[in-house]
Amino acid sequence: MRYTKIRELDISNGEGVGVALFVQGCHFHCHNCFNPETWDFNGGKEWTKETQENFLELINKPYIKRVSILGGEPLAEENLTDILDLINKIRLIKSRKSIWLYTGYTIYFTEYLDKKILSTKVDNYTLEAIIPTTIREKILENCDVVVDGRYIDSQKDITLKWKGSANQHVIDVRKSLRKGEIILWKT
């Protein structure tokens, strides 16, 4: 994985004071994107073990309440393994930090929840044995908030909180997974 920048004190990409990671690479190329410099998967800087350790140290500060991962496209195939690894490390080491993920993909919790319910009805089988859990699903399960949907310039609205266009959703992941439908984040 590559990244464009790390914002050490971020107040614009989620609730409270956070640290934001802008990953490199995106296939969507939305018209008038806020971060077109993040589109090239070969651009930016290399995400190394040292970079990851420094990032985890940044989020360890007591005044940091949130980690935001955006880009580029964190859920692009090219970024999935490193994003899952990072989120797992955040959850293991700093489990009380809120994780926000921004993606151009549209999330459908009803289908996702139905698959999990069907799989849990079969005794003595793990979820992976019946219906493989994708890396994207594992990432989503460990996020608190997901801002989904492509940026649509004709629906741009600067009064919207934490999103750029009206078609996007600021989703409370935990509540959505329990209900099997999109539940929006409440401030």
Backbone as a printed PyTorch tensor [residue, N CA C, xyz], in Angstrom:
tensor([[[  0.8520,  -1.1770,   0.0000],
         [  0.0000,   0.0000,   0.0000],
         [  0.8960,   1.2380,   0.0000]],

        [[  0.3480,   2.2900,  -0.5640],
         [  1.0170,   3.5820,  -0.5490],
         [  0.0450,   4.5960,   0.0720]],

        [[  0.5870,   5.7160,   0.5360],
         [ -0.2680,   6.7360,   1.1310],
         [  0.1860,   8.1080,   0.6700]],

        [[ -0.7370,   9.0600,   0.7160],
         [ -0.4490,  10.4240,   0.3050],
         [  0.0410,  11.2530,   1.4750]],

        [[ -0.7210,  11.1900,   2.5830],
         [ -0.3380,  11.9770,   3.7610],
         [ -1.0100,  11.4290,   5.0050]],

        [[ -0.4600,  11.8480,   6.1140],
         [ -1.0430,  11.5770,   7.4290],
         [ -1.2790,  12.9350,   8.0650]],

        [[ -2.5120,  13.1890,   8.4430],
         [ -2.8470,  14.4470,   9.1160],
         [ -2.8940,  14.1490,  10.6190]],

        [[ -1.9550,  14.7370,  11.3610],
         [ -1.7860,  14.4120,  12.7830],
         [ -2.8910,  14.9600,  13.6750]],

        [[ -3.4370,  16.0970,  13.3380],
         [ -4.5470,  16.6820,  14.0970],
         [ -5.6570,  17.0000,  13.1140]],

        [[ -6.5950,  16.0990,  12.9980],
         [ -7.6460,  16.2130,  11.9960],
         [ -8.9850,  16.4790,  12.6820]],

        [[ -9.6630,  17.5340,  12.2590],
         [-10.9860,  17.8370,  12.8190],
         [-12.0680,  17.8620,  11.7470]],

        [[-11.7200,  17.5180,  10.5050],
         [-12.6900,  17.6440,   9.4180],
         [-13.1860,  16.3110,   8.8590]],

        [[-12.5940,  15.1980,   9.2500],
         [-12.9680,  13.9090,   8.6640],
         [-13.5480,  12.9500,   9.6980]],

        [[-14.3770,  13.4990,  10.5670],
         [-15.0360,  12.6920,  11.5880],
         [-15.2140,  13.4930,  12.8640]],

        [[-15.8820,  12.8740,  13.7980],
         [-16.2190,  13.5250,  15.0570],
         [-15.0040,  13.6100,  15.9800]],

        [[-14.8050,  14.7620,  16.5880],
         [-13.7240,  14.9430,  17.5410],
         [-12.3720,  15.1200,  16.8690]],

        [[-11.3440,  15.1280,  17.6970],
         [ -9.9790,  15.2700,  17.2100],
         [ -9.4460,  13.9020,  16.8350]],

        [[ -8.9030,  13.8070,  15.6360],
         [ -8.4150,  12.5190,  15.1760],
         [ -7.1350,  12.6270,  14.3840]],

        [[ -6.7090,  11.4760,  13.9000],
         [ -5.5930,  11.3570,  12.9820],
         [ -6.1760,  10.7870,  11.6910]],

        [[ -5.7960,  11.3530,  10.5520],
         [ -6.3450,  10.9020,   9.2670],
         [ -5.2310,  10.3470,   8.3810]],

        [[ -5.4930,   9.1990,   7.8070],
         [ -4.5900,   8.5700,   6.8530],
         [ -5.2370,   8.6370,   5.4790]],

        [[ -4.5420,   9.2550,   4.5370],
         [ -5.0090,   9.3430,   3.1570],
         [ -4.2420,   8.3100,   2.3410]],

        [[ -4.9120,   7.2070,   1.9880],
         [ -4.2530,   6.1610,   1.2170],
         [ -4.1710,   6.5780,  -0.2500]],

        [[ -3.2710,   5.9380,  -0.9470],
         [ -3.0120,   6.2580,  -2.3420],
         [ -3.7240,   5.2380,  -3.2300]],

        [[ -4.3230,   5.7130,  -4.3040],
         [ -4.9250,   4.8530,  -5.3070],
         [ -6.4350,   4.8390,  -5.2680]],

        [[ -7.0350,   5.1010,  -6.4360],
         [ -8.4910,   5.0680,  -6.5510],
         [ -8.8670,   4.8130,  -8.0090]],

        [[ -9.8260,   3.9250,  -8.2060],
         [-10.3170,   3.6180,  -9.5500],
         [-11.5290,   4.4690,  -9.9360]],

        [[-12.1630,   5.1350,  -8.9780],
         [-13.4100,   5.8480,  -9.2500],
         [-13.2110,   7.1450, -10.0360]],

        [[-12.2220,   7.9470,  -9.6960],
         [-11.9270,   9.2100, -10.3770],
         [-13.1610,  10.1090, -10.4820]],

        [[-13.7900,  10.3740,  -9.3590],
         [-14.9870,  11.2180,  -9.3300],
         [-14.6780,  12.6180,  -9.8650]],

        [[-15.6190,  13.1630, -10.6440],
         [-15.4750,  14.5050, -11.2130],
         [-15.3490,  15.5290, -10.0850]],

        [[-14.3190,  16.3740, -10.1480],
         [-14.0160,  17.3910,  -9.1360],
         [-13.7390,  16.8080,  -7.7540]],

        [[-13.1410,  15.6490,  -7.7290],
         [-12.7190,  14.9890,  -6.4890],
         [-11.8990,  15.9540,  -5.6330]],

        [[-12.0370,  15.8490,  -4.3080],
         [-11.2760,  16.6940,  -3.3890],
         [ -9.7880,  16.3280,  -3.3820]],

        [[ -9.4630,  15.0680,  -3.7130],
         [ -8.0830,  14.5860,  -3.6060],
         [ -7.6180,  13.8540,  -4.8680]],

        [[ -7.6290,  14.5040,  -6.0280],
         [ -7.2280,  13.7900,  -7.2500],
         [ -5.7710,  13.3350,  -7.2290]],

        [[ -4.9550,  13.9530,  -6.3830],
         [ -3.5580,  13.5340,  -6.2800],
         [ -3.4320,  12.1260,  -5.6780]],

        [[ -4.5170,  11.5990,  -5.1410],
         [ -4.4800,  10.2580,  -4.5350],
         [ -4.8860,   9.1540,  -5.5180]],

        [[ -5.2310,   9.4750,  -6.7330],
         [ -5.7350,   8.4780,  -7.6810],
         [ -4.6900,   7.4520,  -8.1130]],

        [[ -3.4650,   7.8820,  -8.3320],
         [ -2.4150,   7.0210,  -8.8800],
         [ -1.9230,   6.0400,  -7.8120]],

        [[ -2.0640,   4.7460,  -8.0690],
         [ -1.6250,   3.7220,  -7.1190],
         [ -0.1070,   3.7050,  -6.9460]],

        [[  0.6200,   4.3020,  -7.8750],
         [  2.0850,   4.3530,  -7.7730],
         [  2.5830,   5.6610,  -7.1860]],

        [[  1.6930,   6.6010,  -6.9050],
         [  2.0800,   7.8900,  -6.3490],
         [  2.2690,   7.8150,  -4.8430]],

        [[  2.4380,   8.9600,  -4.2420],
         [  2.5530,   9.0360,  -2.7960],
         [  3.8230,   8.4000,  -2.2590]],

        [[  3.7050,   7.8950,  -1.0280],
         [  4.8490,   7.3160,  -0.3250],
         [  4.5380,   5.8670,   0.0470]],

        [[  5.5750,   5.0970,   0.2240],
         [  5.4120,   3.6920,   0.5980],
         [  4.9850,   3.5760,   2.0610]],

        [[  3.9990,   2.7220,   2.3160],
         [  3.5430,   2.4160,   3.6710],
         [  4.4450,   1.3000,   4.1960]],

        [[  5.3590,   1.6610,   5.0750],
         [  6.3250,   0.7020,   5.6000],
         [  5.9620,   0.3110,   7.0290]],

        [[  6.6640,  -0.6550,   7.5600],
         [  6.4730,  -1.0560,   8.9590],
         [  6.7690,   0.1340,   9.8800]],

        [[  7.8090,   0.8950,   9.5540],
         [  8.1620,   2.0680,  10.3420],
         [  7.0610,   3.1370,  10.2700]],

        [[  6.5000,   3.3440,   9.0800],
         [  5.4000,   4.3050,   8.9230],
         [  4.2130,   3.8770,   9.7760]],

        [[  3.8920,   2.5830,   9.7220],
         [  2.7670,   2.0700,  10.5070],
         [  3.0120,   2.2550,  12.0090]],

        [[  4.2130,   1.9680,  12.4740],
         [  4.5400,   2.1430,  13.8980],
         [  4.4080,   3.6080,  14.3050]],

        [[  4.8860,   4.5220,  13.4560],
         [  4.7460,   5.9550,  13.7420],
         [  3.2790,   6.3710,  13.7750]],

        [[  2.4980,   5.8310,  12.8630],
         [  1.0620,   6.1270,  12.8160],
         [  0.3840,   5.6620,  14.1080]],

        [[  0.6930,   4.4500,  14.5430],
         [  0.0940,   3.9230,  15.7700],
         [  0.5050,   4.7450,  16.9880]],

        [[  1.7170,   5.2800,  16.9860],
         [  2.1510,   6.1660,  18.0680],
         [  1.3600,   7.4730,  18.0590]],

        [[  1.1090,   8.0110,  16.8710],
         [  0.3250,   9.2430,  16.7630],
         [ -1.0600,   9.0810,  17.3690]],

        [[ -1.6980,   7.9560,  17.0890],
         [ -3.0710,   7.7720,  17.5780],
         [ -3.1180,   7.3760,  19.0440]],

        [[ -1.9740,   7.1110,  19.6400],
         [ -1.9190,   6.7050,  21.0420],
         [ -2.0610,   7.8760,  22.0110]],

        [[ -2.0250,   9.0890,  21.5110],
         [ -2.1370,  10.2660,  22.3720],
         [ -3.5530,  10.3240,  22.9630]],

        [[ -3.6750,  10.7100,  24.2430],
         [ -4.9840,  10.6610,  24.9060],
         [ -6.0400,  11.5850,  24.2910]],

        [[ -5.6370,  12.6710,  23.6600],
         [ -6.6080,  13.5940,  23.0700],
         [ -7.0870,  13.1390,  21.6870]],

        [[ -6.4840,  12.1020,  21.1370],
         [ -6.9230,  11.5570,  19.8540],
         [ -8.0430,  10.5500,  20.1260]],

        [[ -9.2220,  10.8570,  19.6260],
         [-10.4020,  10.0180,  19.8690],
         [-10.8070,   9.2000,  18.6480]],

        [[-10.2400,   9.5540,  17.4720],
         [-10.7010,   8.9620,  16.2190],
         [ -9.5420,   8.7590,  15.2690]],

        [[ -9.6860,   7.7140,  14.4440],
         [ -8.7820,   7.4660,  13.3280],
         [ -9.6470,   7.4580,  12.0760]],

        [[ -9.2870,   8.2740,  11.0850],
         [-10.0170,   8.2960,   9.8150],
         [ -9.1140,   7.7540,   8.7210]],

        [[ -9.6760,   6.8770,   7.8990],
         [ -8.9510,   6.3040,   6.7720],
         [ -9.7260,   6.6750,   5.5180]],

        [[ -9.0680,   7.4200,   4.6440],
         [ -9.7120,   7.8790,   3.4290],
         [ -8.6750,   7.9340,   2.3260]],

        [[ -8.9470,   8.6140,   1.2680],
         [ -7.9590,   8.5580,   0.2020],
         [ -8.2200,   9.5040,  -0.9310]],

        [[ -7.9380,   8.8930,  -2.0330],
         [ -7.8230,   7.5580,  -2.5630],
         [ -9.0260,   6.7070,  -2.1370]],

        [[ -8.8280,   5.4270,  -2.3040],
         [ -9.8790,   4.4520,  -1.9740],
         [ -9.3250,   3.3490,  -1.0810]],

        [[ -9.6360,   3.4150,   0.2250],
         [ -9.1490,   2.3840,   1.1450],
         [ -9.6270,   0.9720,   0.7960]],

        [[-10.8030,   0.8550,   0.1800],
         [-11.3460,  -0.4680,  -0.1340],
         [-11.0140,  -0.9320,  -1.5490]],

        [[-10.1000,  -0.2400,  -2.2290],
         [ -9.6160,  -0.7320,  -3.5200],
         [ -8.8590,  -2.0350,  -3.2690]],

        [[ -8.9840,  -2.9590,  -4.1820],
         [ -8.3380,  -4.2730,  -4.0530],
         [ -6.8610,  -4.1440,  -3.6670]],

        [[ -6.1820,  -3.1760,  -4.2420],
         [ -4.7570,  -2.9880,  -4.0030],
         [ -4.4320,  -2.5890,  -2.5650]],

        [[ -5.3930,  -2.0560,  -1.8200],
         [ -5.1550,  -1.5560,  -0.4660],
         [ -5.7170,  -2.4550,   0.6320]],

        [[ -6.5280,  -3.4300,   0.2850],
         [ -7.2980,  -4.1780,   1.2740],
         [ -6.4600,  -4.8500,   2.3610]],

        [[ -5.4490,  -5.5790,   1.9850],
         [ -4.6780,  -6.3430,   2.9690],
         [ -4.0320,  -5.4270,   4.0010]],

        [[ -3.4390,  -4.3280,   3.5380],
         [ -2.7840,  -3.4040,   4.4710],
         [ -3.7950,  -2.6520,   5.3310]],

        [[ -4.9450,  -2.3130,   4.7790],
         [ -5.9820,  -1.6310,   5.5690],
         [ -6.5110,  -2.5700,   6.6520]],

        [[ -6.7680,  -3.8210,   6.3040],
         [ -7.2350,  -4.7920,   7.3070],
         [ -6.1860,  -4.9630,   8.3950]],

        [[ -4.9330,  -5.0930,   8.0210],
         [ -3.8530,  -5.2390,   8.9970],
         [ -3.8040,  -4.0330,   9.9300]],

        [[ -3.9040,  -2.8300,   9.3710],
         [ -3.8740,  -1.6140,  10.1860],
         [ -5.0620,  -1.5550,  11.1370]],

        [[ -6.2470,  -1.8130,  10.6380],
         [ -7.4360,  -1.7600,  11.4940],
         [ -7.3640,  -2.8060,  12.6000]],

        [[ -6.8870,  -3.9970,  12.2790],
         [ -6.7190,  -5.0230,  13.3190],
         [ -5.7510,  -4.5590,  14.3920]],

        [[ -4.6590,  -3.9320,  13.9990],
         [ -3.6780,  -3.4290,  14.9760],
         [ -4.2830,  -2.3150,  15.8260]],

        [[ -5.0490,  -1.4360,  15.2030],
         [ -5.7010,  -0.3660,  15.9710],
         [ -6.6380,  -0.9790,  17.0000]],

        [[ -7.4170,  -1.9590,  16.6010],
         [ -8.3730,  -2.5900,  17.5190],
         [ -7.6680,  -3.3540,  18.6490]],

        [[ -6.5620,  -4.0030,  18.3420],
         [ -5.8370,  -4.7480,  19.3680],
         [ -5.1320,  -3.8300,  20.3570]],

        [[ -4.5280,  -2.7760,  19.8510],
         [ -3.6950,  -1.9190,  20.6880],
         [ -4.4780,  -0.7490,  21.2720]],

        [[ -5.3370,  -0.1430,  20.4870],
         [ -6.0600,   1.0600,  20.8850],
         [ -7.5570,   0.8770,  20.6430]],

        [[ -8.1340,  -0.0960,  21.3050],
         [ -9.5060,  -0.4970,  20.9980],
         [-10.5430,   0.5970,  21.2440]],

        [[-10.2340,   1.5920,  22.0300],
         [-11.2300,   2.6280,  22.3330],
         [-11.2510,   3.7690,  21.3210]],

        [[-10.3880,   3.7300,  20.3410],
         [-10.3960,   4.7630,  19.3060],
         [-11.5110,   4.4610,  18.3190]],

        [[-12.2100,   5.4940,  17.9240],
         [-13.2610,   5.3510,  16.9130],
         [-12.6030,   5.3080,  15.5360]],

        [[-13.0180,   4.3530,  14.6970],
         [-12.4650,   4.2380,  13.3470],
         [-13.5190,   4.6640,  12.3380]],

        [[-13.1600,   5.6620,  11.5220],
         [-14.0040,   6.1590,  10.4390],
         [-13.3340,   5.7790,   9.1290]],

        [[-14.1070,   5.2700,   8.1940],
         [-13.5850,   4.9010,   6.8840],
         [-14.4260,   5.5650,   5.8070]],

        [[-13.7680,   6.2040,   4.8620],
         [-14.4390,   6.8490,   3.7310],
         [-14.2130,   5.9980,   2.4920]],

        [[-15.2920,   5.6680,   1.7870],
         [-15.1950,   4.8310,   0.5970],
         [-16.1520,   5.3030,  -0.4880]],

        [[-15.7640,   5.1190,  -1.7280],
         [-16.6450,   5.4040,  -2.8560],
         [-17.6330,   4.2850,  -3.1130]],

        [[-17.3990,   3.1240,  -2.4820],
         [-18.3470,   2.0140,  -2.6190],
         [-19.6150,   2.3280,  -1.8370]],

        [[-20.7340,   1.7670,  -2.2710],
         [-21.9970,   1.8950,  -1.5430],
         [-22.1840,   0.6380,  -0.7130]],

        [[-22.4940,   0.8090,   0.5520],
         [-22.5970,  -0.3100,   1.4850],
         [-24.0670,  -0.7110,   1.6370]],

        [[-24.3160,  -2.0330,   1.5810],
         [-25.6680,  -2.5750,   1.7650],
         [-25.6400,  -3.5490,   2.9300]],

        [[-26.1350,  -3.1380,   4.0720],
         [-26.0610,  -3.9800,   5.2650],
         [-27.0910,  -5.0900,   5.2870]],

        [[-28.2230,  -4.9490,   4.6020],
         [-29.2520,  -5.9860,   4.6170],
         [-28.7090,  -7.2880,   4.0430]],

        [[-28.1100,  -7.2250,   2.8660],
         [-27.5590,  -8.4310,   2.2490],
         [-26.4530,  -9.0190,   3.1050]],

        [[-25.6150,  -8.1710,   3.6490],
         [-24.4910,  -8.6080,   4.4580],
         [-25.0040,  -9.3320,   5.7020]],

        [[-25.9960,  -8.7510,   6.3850],
         [-26.5340,  -9.3620,   7.5910],
         [-27.2510, -10.6690,   7.2800]],

        [[-28.0110, -10.7260,   6.1980],
         [-28.7040, -11.9610,   5.8290],
         [-27.7240, -13.1120,   5.6440]],

        [[-26.6020, -12.8590,   5.0090],
         [-25.6030, -13.9080,   4.8170],
         [-25.1080, -14.4290,   6.1610]],

        [[-24.8750, -13.5470,   7.0960],
         [-24.3600, -13.9600,   8.3970],
         [-25.4240, -14.7450,   9.1830]],

        [[-26.6750, -14.3420,   9.1140],
         [-27.7320, -15.0580,   9.8280],
         [-27.8690, -16.4770,   9.2810]],

        [[-27.8790, -16.6240,   7.9840],
         [-27.9670, -17.9510,   7.3850],
         [-26.8250, -18.8350,   7.8370]],

        [[-25.6460, -18.2940,   7.9160],
         [-24.4940, -19.1100,   8.2670],
         [-24.4960, -19.5020,   9.7360]],

        [[-25.0530, -18.6920,  10.6070],
         [-25.0290, -19.0200,  12.0280],
         [-26.0530, -20.0830,  12.4020]],

        [[-26.9860, -20.4310,  11.5140],
         [-27.9970, -21.4490,  11.8060],
         [-27.4690, -22.8760,  11.6700]],

        [[-26.2990, -23.0410,  11.0810],
         [-25.7270, -24.3640,  10.8800],
         [-24.7730, -24.6700,  12.0210]],

        [[-25.0450, -25.7420,  12.7600],
         [-24.2120, -26.0850,  13.9110],
         [-22.8260, -26.5660,  13.4970]],

        [[-21.8540, -26.2660,  14.3510],
         [-20.4800, -26.7580,  14.2310],
         [-19.7400, -26.2970,  12.9820]],

        [[-20.1710, -25.2410,  12.3490],
         [-19.4510, -24.6980,  11.2030],
         [-19.1080, -23.2410,  11.4890]],

        [[-17.9560, -22.8460,  11.0650],
         [-17.5780, -21.4430,  11.2150],
         [-18.1680, -20.6540,  10.0580]],

        [[-18.2310, -19.3550,  10.2220],
         [-18.7330, -18.4750,   9.1660],
         [-17.9600, -18.6920,   7.8760]],

        [[-16.6370, -18.8120,   7.9680],
         [-15.8150, -18.9670,   6.7790],
         [-16.0640, -20.2960,   6.0730]],

        [[-16.4800, -21.3010,   6.7920],
         [-16.7180, -22.6080,   6.1800],
         [-17.9720, -22.5930,   5.3110]],

        [[-18.9070, -21.7150,   5.6180],
         [-20.1620, -21.6880,   4.8700],
         [-20.1610, -20.5870,   3.8200]],

        [[-19.9430, -19.3830,   4.2560],
         [-19.9210, -18.2400,   3.3570],
         [-18.6430, -17.4700,   3.6540]],

        [[-17.7100, -17.4680,   2.7470],
         [-16.4550, -16.7710,   3.0310],
         [-16.6950, -15.2940,   3.3250]],

        [[-16.0720, -14.8140,   4.3820],
         [-16.1360, -13.4050,   4.7080],
         [-15.0500, -12.7070,   3.9030]],

        [[-15.4320, -11.7140,   3.1620],
         [-14.4490, -11.0180,   2.3350],
         [-13.6020, -10.0900,   3.2050]],

        [[-12.4800,  -9.6820,   2.6680],
         [-11.6170,  -8.7420,   3.3860],
         [-12.3750,  -7.4400,   3.6240]],

        [[-13.1460,  -7.0040,   2.6380],
         [-13.9250,  -5.7690,   2.8160],
         [-14.9010,  -5.9050,   3.9860]],

        [[-15.5630,  -7.0480,   4.1120],
         [-16.4940,  -7.2530,   5.2250],
         [-15.7640,  -7.2330,   6.5610]],

        [[-14.5850,  -7.8410,   6.6200],
         [-13.7980,  -7.8280,   7.8580],
         [-13.4050,  -6.4030,   8.2290]],

        [[-13.0440,  -5.6170,   7.2330],
         [-12.7060,  -4.2140,   7.4900],
         [-13.9230,  -3.4770,   8.0380]],

        [[-15.0710,  -3.6280,   7.3610],
         [-16.2890,  -2.9320,   7.7990],
         [-16.7000,  -3.3230,   9.2080]],

        [[-16.5870,  -4.5890,   9.5520],
         [-16.9620,  -5.0610,  10.8850],
         [-16.1900,  -4.3500,  11.9880]],

        [[-15.0050,  -3.8680,  11.6730],
         [-14.1560,  -3.2530,  12.6800],
         [-14.1420,  -1.7360,  12.6240]],

        [[-14.9880,  -1.1540,  11.8050],
         [-15.1300,   0.3010,  11.7540],
         [-16.3300,   0.7230,  12.5900]],

        [[-16.2880,   1.9260,  13.0730],
         [-17.4200,   2.4830,  13.8120],
         [-18.3350,   3.2800,  12.8940]],

        [[-17.7300,   4.0090,  11.9550],
         [-18.4840,   4.8380,  11.0250],
         [-17.9040,   4.6490,   9.6300]],

        [[-18.7780,   4.5100,   8.6400],
         [-18.3600,   4.4550,   7.2490],
         [-19.1230,   5.5430,   6.4980]],

        [[-18.3760,   6.3720,   5.7760],
         [-18.9840,   7.3390,   4.8800],
         [-18.8810,   6.7130,   3.5010]],

        [[-20.0390,   6.3610,   2.9220],
         [-20.0250,   5.6010,   1.6700],
         [-20.5590,   6.4160,   0.5070]],

        [[-20.2880,   5.9160,  -0.6880],
         [-20.8050,   6.5090,  -1.9140],
         [-19.7930,   7.4080,  -2.6030]],

        [[-19.8530,   7.3820,  -3.9120],
         [-18.9690,   8.2360,  -4.7000],
         [-19.3540,   9.6950,  -4.5270]],

        [[-18.3630,  10.5520,  -4.6240],
         [-18.6290,  11.9880,  -4.6130],
         [-19.2710,  12.3640,  -5.9470]],

        [[-20.4300,  13.0260,  -5.8900],
         [-21.1250,  13.4970,  -7.0890],
         [-21.1530,  15.0220,  -7.0290]],

        [[-20.3960,  15.6250,  -7.9250],
         [-20.2090,  17.0700,  -7.9000],
         [-21.5220,  17.8370,  -8.0020]],

        [[-22.4770,  17.3420,  -8.7830],
         [-23.7620,  18.0420,  -8.9250],
         [-24.5850,  17.9980,  -7.6310]],

        [[-24.2060,  17.1230,  -6.6830],
         [-24.8920,  17.0370,  -5.3930],
         [-24.0290,  17.5830,  -4.2510]],

        [[-22.9910,  18.3200,  -4.6060],
         [-22.0980,  18.9150,  -3.6100],
         [-22.8840,  19.8500,  -2.7060]],

        [[-22.6060,  19.7730,  -1.4060],
         [-23.2730,  20.6350,  -0.4370],
         [-22.3030,  20.8570,   0.7200]],

        [[-21.7620,  22.0600,   0.8170],
         [-20.7550,  22.3230,   1.8410],
         [-21.3400,  22.4030,   3.2530]],

        [[-22.6520,  22.3720,   3.3770],
         [-23.2600,  22.3900,   4.7100],
         [-23.3900,  20.9820,   5.3090]],

        [[-23.1360,  19.9580,   4.5260],
         [-23.2500,  18.5820,   5.0150],
         [-22.0820,  18.2510,   5.9370]],

        [[-22.3770,  17.5690,   7.0060],
         [-21.3500,  17.2200,   7.9700],
         [-20.6690,  15.9180,   7.5640]],

        [[-19.3440,  15.9630,   7.4130],
         [-18.4700,  14.8010,   7.1830],
         [-18.6290,  14.1250,   5.8280]],

        [[-19.3320,  14.7470,   4.9060],
         [-19.4480,  14.1870,   3.5610],
         [-19.4940,  15.3350,   2.5620]],

        [[-19.2200,  15.0160,   1.2980],
         [-19.1250,  16.0590,   0.2920],
         [-20.3380,  16.2260,  -0.5840]],

        [[-21.1150,  15.1490,  -0.7670],
         [-22.2950,  15.2440,  -1.6350],
         [-23.4860,  14.5420,  -0.9960]],

        [[-24.6820,  14.9840,  -1.3760],
         [-25.9190,  14.5440,  -0.7240],
         [-26.2020,  13.0450,  -0.8640]],

        [[-25.6540,  12.3960,  -1.8660],
         [-25.9070,  10.9630,  -2.0600],
         [-25.1550,  10.0930,  -1.0530]],

        [[-24.1540,  10.6400,  -0.4110],
         [-23.3380,   9.8520,   0.5120],
         [-24.0490,   9.6780,   1.8540]],

        [[-23.6760,   8.6120,   2.5660],
         [-24.2500,   8.3110,   3.8800],
         [-23.1480,   8.2960,   4.9240]],

        [[-23.4360,   8.8100,   6.1150],
         [-22.5420,   8.6870,   7.2610],
         [-23.1880,   7.6190,   8.1380]],

        [[-22.6370,   6.4060,   8.0670],
         [-23.2970,   5.2120,   8.5980],
         [-22.7160,   4.7870,   9.9430]],

        [[-23.5910,   4.5380,  10.8970],
         [-23.2150,   3.9190,  12.1660],
         [-23.1300,   2.4170,  11.9140]],

        [[-21.9240,   1.9000,  11.8170],
         [-21.7250,   0.5100,  11.3940],
         [-22.2960,  -0.4710,  12.4020]],

        [[-22.0300,  -0.3000,  13.6690],
         [-22.5010,  -1.2500,  14.6980],
         [-24.0310,  -1.3740,  14.6750]],

        [[-24.7090,  -0.2410,  14.6980],
         [-26.1800,  -0.2690,  14.6830],
         [-26.7050,  -0.8450,  13.3740]],

        [[-26.0550,  -0.5190,  12.2650],
         [-26.4880,  -1.0340,  10.9610],
         [-26.3490,  -2.5440,  10.8800]],

        [[-25.2620,  -3.0800,  11.4020],
         [-25.0770,  -4.5310,  11.3900],
         [-26.1260,  -5.2300,  12.2460]],

        [[-26.4660,  -4.6390,  13.4000],
         [-27.4920,  -5.2390,  14.2670],
         [-28.8760,  -5.2050,  13.6210]],

        [[-29.2130,  -4.0920,  12.9570],
         [-30.5530,  -3.9180,  12.3790],
         [-30.6890,  -4.4980,  10.9750]],

        [[-29.5760,  -4.6510,  10.2670],
         [-29.6430,  -5.1430,   8.8970],
         [-30.1020,  -4.1000,   7.9050]],

        [[-29.9150,  -2.8390,   8.2620],
         [-30.2680,  -1.7290,   7.3820],
         [-29.3620,  -0.5470,   7.7540]],

        [[-29.2930,   0.4060,   6.8650],
         [-28.4400,   1.5530,   7.1200],
         [-29.0440,   2.3970,   8.2390]],

        [[-28.2500,   2.5850,   9.2940],
         [-28.5940,   3.4840,  10.3850],
         [-27.5640,   4.6010,  10.3500]],

        [[-28.0250,   5.8190,  10.1990],
         [-27.1170,   6.9450,  10.0670],
         [-26.5250,   7.3260,  11.4270]],

        [[-25.2840,   7.8210,  11.3680],
         [-24.5690,   8.2550,  12.5570],
         [-25.2380,   9.4980,  13.1190]],

        [[-25.4640,   9.4920,  14.4060],
         [-26.0670,  10.6590,  15.0880],
         [-25.0040,  11.3230,  15.9220]],

        [[-24.9670,  12.6450,  15.8610],
         [-23.9720,  13.3740,  16.6490],
         [-24.5490,  13.7960,  17.9780]]])
